[in-house]
Amino acid sequence: MPLTHTRDLFAKALKGKYALDAFNVNNMELLQAIVEACEEEKAPVMLQISRGARQYANPVYLKKLIEAAISLSNIPIAVHLDHGDTFQLCKECIDEGFTSVMIDASHLPFEKNAELCAQVVEYAHKHNCVVEGELGHLVGAQFDEGEEGGAYSAEGHYTHPEQAVDFVKKSGVDSLAVAIGNSHGAYKFKGEQHLDLDRLKAIKAALLEAGLGDYPLVLHGASSVPADLVKEINQFGGGMGTDTAGVPESDIEVARRVGCTKVNVDTDLRLAMTAAIRKVFAENPKEFDPRKYLGPARARVKELVRHKVRDVLHCAGHAFD
Ligand code: G3H
Ligand code: 13P
Ligand code: ZN
């Protein structure tokens, strides 16, 4: 099957009320694990490439690897630039045939962020590509306490519902990444914390009320940082802090139902890969054949992806809707 357009994946996900699984790809084993799991679960998938992934693996290698995955599978696959930070990088990816790009200018003031997004949107839309923007700061749940319950501060780190409407209208972005207590990496929260799901509902409602329809929202930093993986990493010689914690799967489930149409996961794949590799080395220190540790790592990532698409995002079974 050829590359499927992000636009089509979003339209189907919105209709089917499931969340699209957006997984980061950095090498062949990760790609194989993701695509094989999604193929077996009949899930559509978004493969995301970050600037760091392009620097690590080389854009041409990544492009060819993805072409191979597409030619060997039947599920719909879209290719997305994750956290593009400049117009130039977005343009390169659009020119290379990515079906969507993210321009992350969320560190800039509102107007500058909207302006840069609008510039990318103008180029992208002329070249059959769609754009994700981001409003708010992914600082985690320990910030913006006291903003819960509807008293949203326009100056806070989290996404403000009315500003989200204004931002989408000004920038023309096709989807919006929100800040609701989410953050990247393995150390999201101190202890168990939850996303500000009421705020997510308010953002979705504000967009609907403003005439923007069932507007697709994106959840970054959606890894759950499973305690058993962290434990396994540490058991086999790792030194991850004990304060690792991620987004509870039950929160992702609610976010999906409220209207997060794309859910980004990278850290959990890294943890699964690391746990499996550490286990091989700890149990067999003489091992030096990369296939003997990258193989189990790939299998562990595949198992995790299957769980995500089937039990958390509910995109399994929707590949051929
Ligand atoms: O949100 C960031 C992703 O996990 C990509 O991370 O920039 O280290 O490739 P990276
Ligand atoms: P995690 O670090 O929670 O996996 O988030 C990944 C992400 O948001 C990629 O854009
Ligand atoms: Zn992200």
Short mmCIF file of C-alpha atoms and ligand atoms in Angstrom, two decimals:
data_model
loop_
_atom_site.label_atom_id
_atom_site.label_comp_id
_atom_site.label_asym_id
_atom_site.label_seq_id
_atom_site.Cartn_x
_atom_site.Cartn_y
_atom_site.Cartn_z
CA MET A 1 0.00 0.00 0.00
CA PRO A 2 1.36 3.52 -0.79
CA LEU A 3 1.82 6.18 1.89
CA THR A 4 -1.55 7.24 3.31
CA HIS A 5 -2.19 10.94 3.82
CA THR A 6 -2.31 12.22 7.40
CA ARG A 7 -5.48 14.10 6.43
CA ASP A 8 -7.24 10.81 5.66
CA LEU A 9 -6.02 9.15 8.85
CA PHE A 10 -7.31 12.08 10.91
CA ALA A 11 -10.69 12.09 9.15
CA LYS A 12 -11.18 8.38 9.83
CA ALA A 13 -9.98 8.62 13.43
CA LEU A 14 -12.37 11.50 14.14
CA LYS A 15 -15.23 9.54 12.61
CA GLY A 16 -14.31 6.29 14.36
CA LYS A 17 -13.60 8.04 17.68
CA TYR A 18 -10.26 6.39 18.21
CA ALA A 19 -6.81 7.93 18.65
CA LEU A 20 -4.08 7.68 16.07
CA ASP A 21 -0.90 6.15 17.37
CA ALA A 22 2.10 8.35 16.55
CA PHE A 23 5.34 6.56 17.31
CA ASN A 24 8.86 7.96 16.91
CA VAL A 25 11.22 6.16 14.58
CA ASN A 26 15.01 6.35 14.90
CA ASN A 27 16.28 3.07 13.48
CA MET A 28 15.31 -0.11 11.67
CA GLU A 29 14.41 -2.18 14.72
CA LEU A 30 12.00 0.43 16.07
CA LEU A 31 10.39 0.81 12.67
CA GLN A 32 9.99 -2.94 12.20
CA ALA A 33 8.55 -3.36 15.68
CA ILE A 34 6.00 -0.57 15.19
CA VAL A 35 4.88 -1.58 11.72
CA GLU A 36 4.75 -5.33 12.42
CA ALA A 37 2.71 -4.74 15.59
CA CYS A 38 0.29 -2.43 13.77
CA GLU A 39 0.04 -4.84 10.86
CA GLU A 40 -0.89 -7.70 13.20
CA GLU A 41 -3.36 -5.49 15.07
CA LYS A 42 -4.74 -3.97 11.85
CA ALA A 43 -4.06 -0.47 13.12
CA PRO A 44 -3.33 2.60 10.99
CA VAL A 45 -0.13 4.28 12.14
CA MET A 46 1.71 7.59 12.05
CA LEU A 47 5.47 7.29 11.93
CA GLN A 48 7.12 10.39 13.33
CA ILE A 49 10.62 11.57 12.67
CA SER A 50 12.24 14.21 14.85
CA ARG A 51 15.12 16.51 13.93
CA GLY A 52 17.30 14.35 16.19
CA ALA A 53 16.23 11.20 14.35
CA ARG A 54 17.18 12.79 11.04
CA GLN A 55 20.57 13.75 12.44
CA TYR A 56 21.10 10.28 13.93
CA ALA A 57 20.00 8.06 11.07
CA ASN A 58 20.25 10.36 8.03
CA PRO A 59 17.02 11.44 6.28
CA VAL A 60 17.73 9.25 3.25
CA TYR A 61 18.13 6.08 5.34
CA LEU A 62 14.92 6.87 7.20
CA LYS A 63 13.05 7.54 3.97
CA LYS A 64 14.24 4.27 2.41
CA LEU A 65 13.49 2.29 5.57
CA ILE A 66 9.98 3.68 5.65
CA GLU A 67 9.54 2.92 1.95
CA ALA A 68 10.53 -0.67 2.73
CA ALA A 69 8.05 -0.86 5.60
CA ILE A 70 5.29 0.52 3.41
CA SER A 71 6.03 -1.93 0.61
CA LEU A 72 6.00 -4.88 3.03
CA SER A 73 2.76 -4.00 4.82
CA ASN A 74 -0.89 -3.45 4.05
CA ILE A 75 -1.88 -1.01 6.77
CA PRO A 76 -2.26 2.75 6.22
CA ILE A 77 0.96 4.55 7.17
CA ALA A 78 1.53 8.32 7.30
CA VAL A 79 4.85 10.08 7.82
CA HIS A 80 5.09 13.10 10.09
CA LEU A 81 7.82 15.53 11.19
CA ASP A 82 7.83 15.67 14.99
CA HIS A 83 8.75 19.00 16.64
CA GLY A 84 9.98 20.81 13.55
CA ASP A 85 11.61 23.95 14.91
CA THR A 86 12.20 26.04 11.79
CA PHE A 87 10.41 26.84 8.54
CA GLN A 88 13.40 25.42 6.67
CA LEU A 89 13.20 22.00 8.35
CA CYS A 90 9.44 21.84 7.73
CA LYS A 91 9.98 22.80 4.09
CA GLU A 92 12.62 20.07 3.65
CA CYS A 93 10.24 17.44 4.99
CA ILE A 94 7.32 18.72 2.93
CA ASP A 95 9.55 18.59 -0.16
CA GLU A 96 10.57 15.03 0.75
CA GLY A 97 6.91 13.96 0.75
CA PHE A 98 6.01 13.87 4.46
CA THR A 99 2.22 13.88 4.74
CA SER A 100 2.31 16.18 7.78
CA VAL A 101 4.72 18.35 9.69
CA MET A 102 4.69 19.81 13.16
CA ILE A 103 6.01 23.32 13.59
CA ASP A 104 6.71 23.69 17.27
CA ALA A 105 7.08 27.37 18.02
CA SER A 106 5.40 27.06 21.40
CA HIS A 107 8.37 28.71 23.11
CA LEU A 108 7.65 31.93 21.20
CA PRO A 109 5.07 34.52 22.25
CA PHE A 110 1.52 33.80 20.99
CA GLU A 111 1.62 36.12 17.96
CA LYS A 112 5.07 34.98 16.80
CA ASN A 113 4.06 31.33 17.23
CA ALA A 114 0.91 31.87 15.14
CA GLU A 115 2.88 33.80 12.51
CA LEU A 116 5.49 31.05 12.03
CA CYS A 117 2.78 28.38 11.93
CA ALA A 118 0.88 30.40 9.30
CA GLN A 119 4.03 30.58 7.16
CA VAL A 120 4.46 26.79 7.32
CA VAL A 121 0.74 26.24 6.68
CA GLU A 122 0.88 28.40 3.56
CA TYR A 123 3.74 26.37 2.09
CA ALA A 124 2.41 23.01 3.30
CA HIS A 125 -1.09 23.46 1.94
CA LYS A 126 0.28 24.39 -1.48
CA HIS A 127 2.24 21.11 -1.41
CA ASN A 128 -0.42 18.67 -0.19
CA CYS A 129 0.79 18.52 3.40
CA VAL A 130 -1.00 19.28 6.67
CA VAL A 131 0.38 21.01 9.75
CA GLU A 132 0.32 20.50 13.51
CA GLY A 133 0.99 23.49 15.77
CA GLU A 134 1.45 23.69 19.52
CA LEU A 135 0.11 26.18 22.03
CA GLY A 136 1.19 26.13 25.67
CA HIS A 137 4.22 24.65 27.40
CA LEU A 138 4.73 20.97 28.14
CA VAL A 139 5.92 21.53 31.69
CA GLY A 140 4.18 18.64 33.45
CA ALA A 141 1.57 18.50 36.17
CA GLN A 142 3.48 20.23 38.90
CA PHE A 143 2.98 23.59 37.17
CA ASP A 144 -0.24 25.51 36.79
CA GLU A 145 -1.72 24.10 39.98
CA GLY A 146 -4.45 26.49 40.97
CA GLU A 147 -5.52 26.93 37.37
CA GLU A 148 -7.76 23.90 37.49
CA GLY A 149 -11.52 24.07 37.59
CA GLY A 150 -12.10 26.53 34.79
CA ALA A 151 -10.28 29.56 36.17
CA TYR A 152 -7.80 29.48 33.32
CA SER A 153 -5.08 32.06 33.43
CA ALA A 154 -4.09 33.55 30.07
CA GLU A 155 -0.51 33.74 31.33
CA GLY A 156 -0.21 30.12 32.46
CA HIS A 157 1.82 27.34 30.87
CA TYR A 158 -1.22 25.25 29.97
CA THR A 159 -3.30 25.81 26.84
CA HIS A 160 -6.08 28.34 27.36
CA PRO A 161 -9.36 27.33 25.62
CA GLU A 162 -10.16 30.75 24.13
CA GLN A 163 -6.56 31.28 23.07
CA ALA A 164 -6.64 27.89 21.35
CA VAL A 165 -9.55 29.09 19.20
CA ASP A 166 -7.78 32.34 18.39
CA PHE A 167 -4.57 30.45 17.60
CA VAL A 168 -6.19 27.96 15.23
CA LYS A 169 -7.97 30.78 13.40
CA LYS A 170 -4.86 32.93 13.09
CA SER A 171 -2.37 30.19 12.17
CA GLY A 172 -4.61 27.93 10.07
CA VAL A 173 -3.01 24.80 11.56
CA ASP A 174 -4.83 21.55 10.84
CA SER A 175 -4.32 20.07 14.32
CA LEU A 176 -3.21 21.46 17.66
CA ALA A 177 -0.93 20.00 20.32
CA VAL A 178 -2.12 21.03 23.76
CA ALA A 179 -0.47 21.48 27.15
CA ILE A 180 -2.63 19.96 29.87
CA GLY A 181 -0.03 18.67 32.33
CA ASN A 182 1.74 16.49 29.78
CA SER A 183 5.50 16.60 29.30
CA HIS A 184 8.18 14.62 27.48
CA GLY A 185 10.47 11.92 28.79
CA ALA A 186 10.55 9.45 31.66
CA TYR A 187 10.33 11.93 34.54
CA LYS A 188 6.99 13.59 33.93
CA PHE A 189 5.53 13.68 37.40
CA LYS A 190 6.61 13.36 41.00
CA GLY A 191 4.40 10.52 42.16
CA GLU A 192 1.05 9.75 40.58
CA GLN A 193 -0.45 12.74 38.81
CA HIS A 194 -3.16 13.29 36.24
CA LEU A 195 -3.67 15.35 33.15
CA ASP A 196 -6.01 18.34 33.34
CA LEU A 197 -8.75 16.54 31.44
CA ASP A 198 -11.38 19.19 32.24
CA ARG A 199 -9.23 21.68 30.42
CA LEU A 200 -8.99 19.32 27.46
CA LYS A 201 -12.80 19.14 27.38
CA ALA A 202 -12.99 22.94 27.58
CA ILE A 203 -10.54 23.36 24.68
CA LYS A 204 -12.46 20.88 22.52
CA ALA A 205 -15.78 22.57 23.37
CA ALA A 206 -14.42 26.07 22.67
CA LEU A 207 -13.21 24.98 19.22
CA LEU A 208 -16.58 23.40 18.44
CA GLU A 209 -18.49 26.46 19.64
CA ALA A 210 -16.28 28.70 17.51
CA GLY A 211 -17.38 26.81 14.41
CA LEU A 212 -14.17 24.84 13.96
CA GLY A 213 -16.03 21.54 14.15
CA ASP A 214 -14.67 18.32 15.65
CA TYR A 215 -11.18 19.83 15.66
CA PRO A 216 -8.29 17.34 16.10
CA LEU A 217 -6.17 17.80 19.22
CA VAL A 218 -2.82 16.15 19.78
CA LEU A 219 -1.37 14.78 23.00
CA HIS A 220 2.41 14.88 23.25
CA GLY A 221 4.30 13.28 26.10
CA ALA A 222 1.80 10.43 26.27
CA SER A 223 4.15 7.72 27.49
CA SER A 224 3.00 5.94 30.61
CA VAL A 225 6.52 5.07 31.78
CA PRO A 226 5.50 1.55 32.93
CA ALA A 227 6.92 0.80 36.38
CA ASP A 228 7.77 -2.79 35.41
CA LEU A 229 10.03 -1.59 32.58
CA VAL A 230 11.83 0.89 34.83
CA LYS A 231 12.21 -1.84 37.45
CA GLU A 232 13.63 -4.23 34.88
CA ILE A 233 16.10 -1.64 33.58
CA ASN A 234 17.33 -1.04 37.14
CA GLN A 235 17.35 -4.75 37.98
CA PHE A 236 19.74 -5.34 35.09
CA GLY A 237 22.20 -2.60 35.92
CA GLY A 238 20.35 0.58 34.94
CA GLY A 239 20.27 3.64 37.11
CA MET A 240 16.93 5.26 36.41
CA GLY A 241 15.64 7.48 39.19
CA THR A 242 12.86 6.17 41.39
CA ASP A 243 10.80 9.28 40.66
CA THR A 244 9.98 8.21 37.10
CA ALA A 245 6.26 8.44 36.37
CA GLY A 246 4.17 8.87 33.27
CA VAL A 247 0.61 9.50 32.19
CA PRO A 248 -1.75 6.87 33.62
CA GLU A 249 -3.28 4.77 30.84
CA SER A 250 -6.73 5.63 32.20
CA ASP A 251 -6.00 9.32 31.48
CA ILE A 252 -5.03 8.52 27.89
CA GLU A 253 -8.28 6.60 27.56
CA VAL A 254 -10.28 9.64 28.73
CA ALA A 255 -8.21 11.97 26.53
CA ARG A 256 -9.03 9.79 23.55
CA ARG A 257 -12.75 9.89 24.32
CA VAL A 258 -12.69 13.66 24.90
CA GLY A 259 -11.03 14.29 21.56
CA CYS A 260 -7.29 13.73 21.37
CA THR A 261 -7.03 12.40 17.84
CA LYS A 262 -3.27 11.83 17.80
CA VAL A 263 -1.28 10.50 20.73
CA ASN A 264 2.54 10.68 20.69
CA VAL A 265 4.65 7.95 22.26
CA ASP A 266 8.43 7.71 22.20
CA THR A 267 9.80 7.24 25.73
CA ASP A 268 7.95 3.97 26.37
CA LEU A 269 9.53 2.49 23.22
CA ARG A 270 12.95 3.58 24.46
CA LEU A 271 12.31 1.99 27.85
CA ALA A 272 11.16 -1.30 26.30
CA MET A 273 14.21 -1.42 24.06
CA THR A 274 16.60 -0.60 26.89
CA ALA A 275 15.08 -3.15 29.30
CA ALA A 276 15.39 -5.93 26.74
CA ILE A 277 18.99 -5.07 25.81
CA ARG A 278 20.07 -4.74 29.45
CA LYS A 279 18.52 -8.12 30.23
CA VAL A 280 20.51 -9.84 27.47
CA PHE A 281 23.78 -8.26 28.59
CA ALA A 282 23.17 -8.94 32.28
CA GLU A 283 22.25 -12.57 31.70
CA ASN A 284 24.87 -13.21 29.05
CA PRO A 285 27.84 -10.84 29.41
CA LYS A 286 29.71 -12.72 26.68
CA GLU A 287 27.14 -11.83 24.03
CA PHE A 288 28.42 -9.59 21.26
CA ASP A 289 26.23 -10.39 18.25
CA PRO A 290 23.99 -7.30 17.81
CA ARG A 291 21.20 -9.49 16.47
CA LYS A 292 21.09 -11.27 19.81
CA TYR A 293 20.26 -8.10 21.72
CA LEU A 294 18.57 -5.96 19.06
CA GLY A 295 16.27 -8.88 18.19
CA PRO A 296 14.83 -9.17 21.73
CA ALA A 297 14.69 -5.37 21.91
CA ARG A 298 12.60 -5.28 18.74
CA ALA A 299 10.32 -8.02 20.08
CA ARG A 300 9.78 -6.10 23.32
CA VAL A 301 8.92 -2.86 21.49
CA LYS A 302 6.50 -4.79 19.30
CA GLU A 303 4.73 -6.22 22.33
CA LEU A 304 4.40 -2.73 23.82
CA VAL A 305 3.05 -1.22 20.59
CA ARG A 306 0.47 -3.99 20.33
CA HIS A 307 -0.72 -3.19 23.83
CA LYS A 308 -0.95 0.55 23.09
CA VAL A 309 -2.95 0.25 19.88
CA ARG A 310 -5.25 -2.48 21.20
CA ASP A 311 -5.86 -1.56 24.83
CA VAL A 312 -5.15 2.16 25.14
CA LEU A 313 -5.71 4.00 21.86
CA HIS A 314 -8.28 1.63 20.36
CA CYS A 315 -7.03 2.17 16.83
CA ALA A 316 -6.52 -1.60 16.43
CA GLY A 317 -8.91 -3.08 13.89
CA HIS A 318 -9.45 0.26 12.12
CA ALA A 319 -6.84 -0.08 9.35
CA PHE A 320 -9.39 -0.93 6.69
CA ASP A 321 -12.44 1.14 7.80
O1 G3H B 1 9.17 14.76 21.80
C1 G3H B 1 10.28 14.40 21.50
C2 G3H B 1 10.48 13.03 20.96
O2 G3H B 1 10.53 12.09 22.00
C3 G3H B 1 11.69 12.99 20.07
O3 G3H B 1 12.83 13.05 20.83
O4 G3H B 1 14.20 14.85 19.80
O5 G3H B 1 15.24 13.01 21.19
O6 G3H B 1 14.33 12.53 18.90
P1 G3H B 1 14.25 13.38 20.13
P1 13P B 2 6.97 10.76 25.41
O1 13P B 2 8.29 11.30 25.82
O2 13P B 2 5.99 10.80 26.54
O3 13P B 2 7.03 9.43 24.78
O4 13P B 2 6.38 11.77 24.29
C1 13P B 2 6.79 11.66 22.96
C2 13P B 2 6.38 12.83 22.14
O5 13P B 2 5.61 13.67 22.54
C3 13P B 2 6.95 12.93 20.80
O6 13P B 2 6.58 14.12 20.18
ZN ZN B 3 6.39 15.73 21.56
#
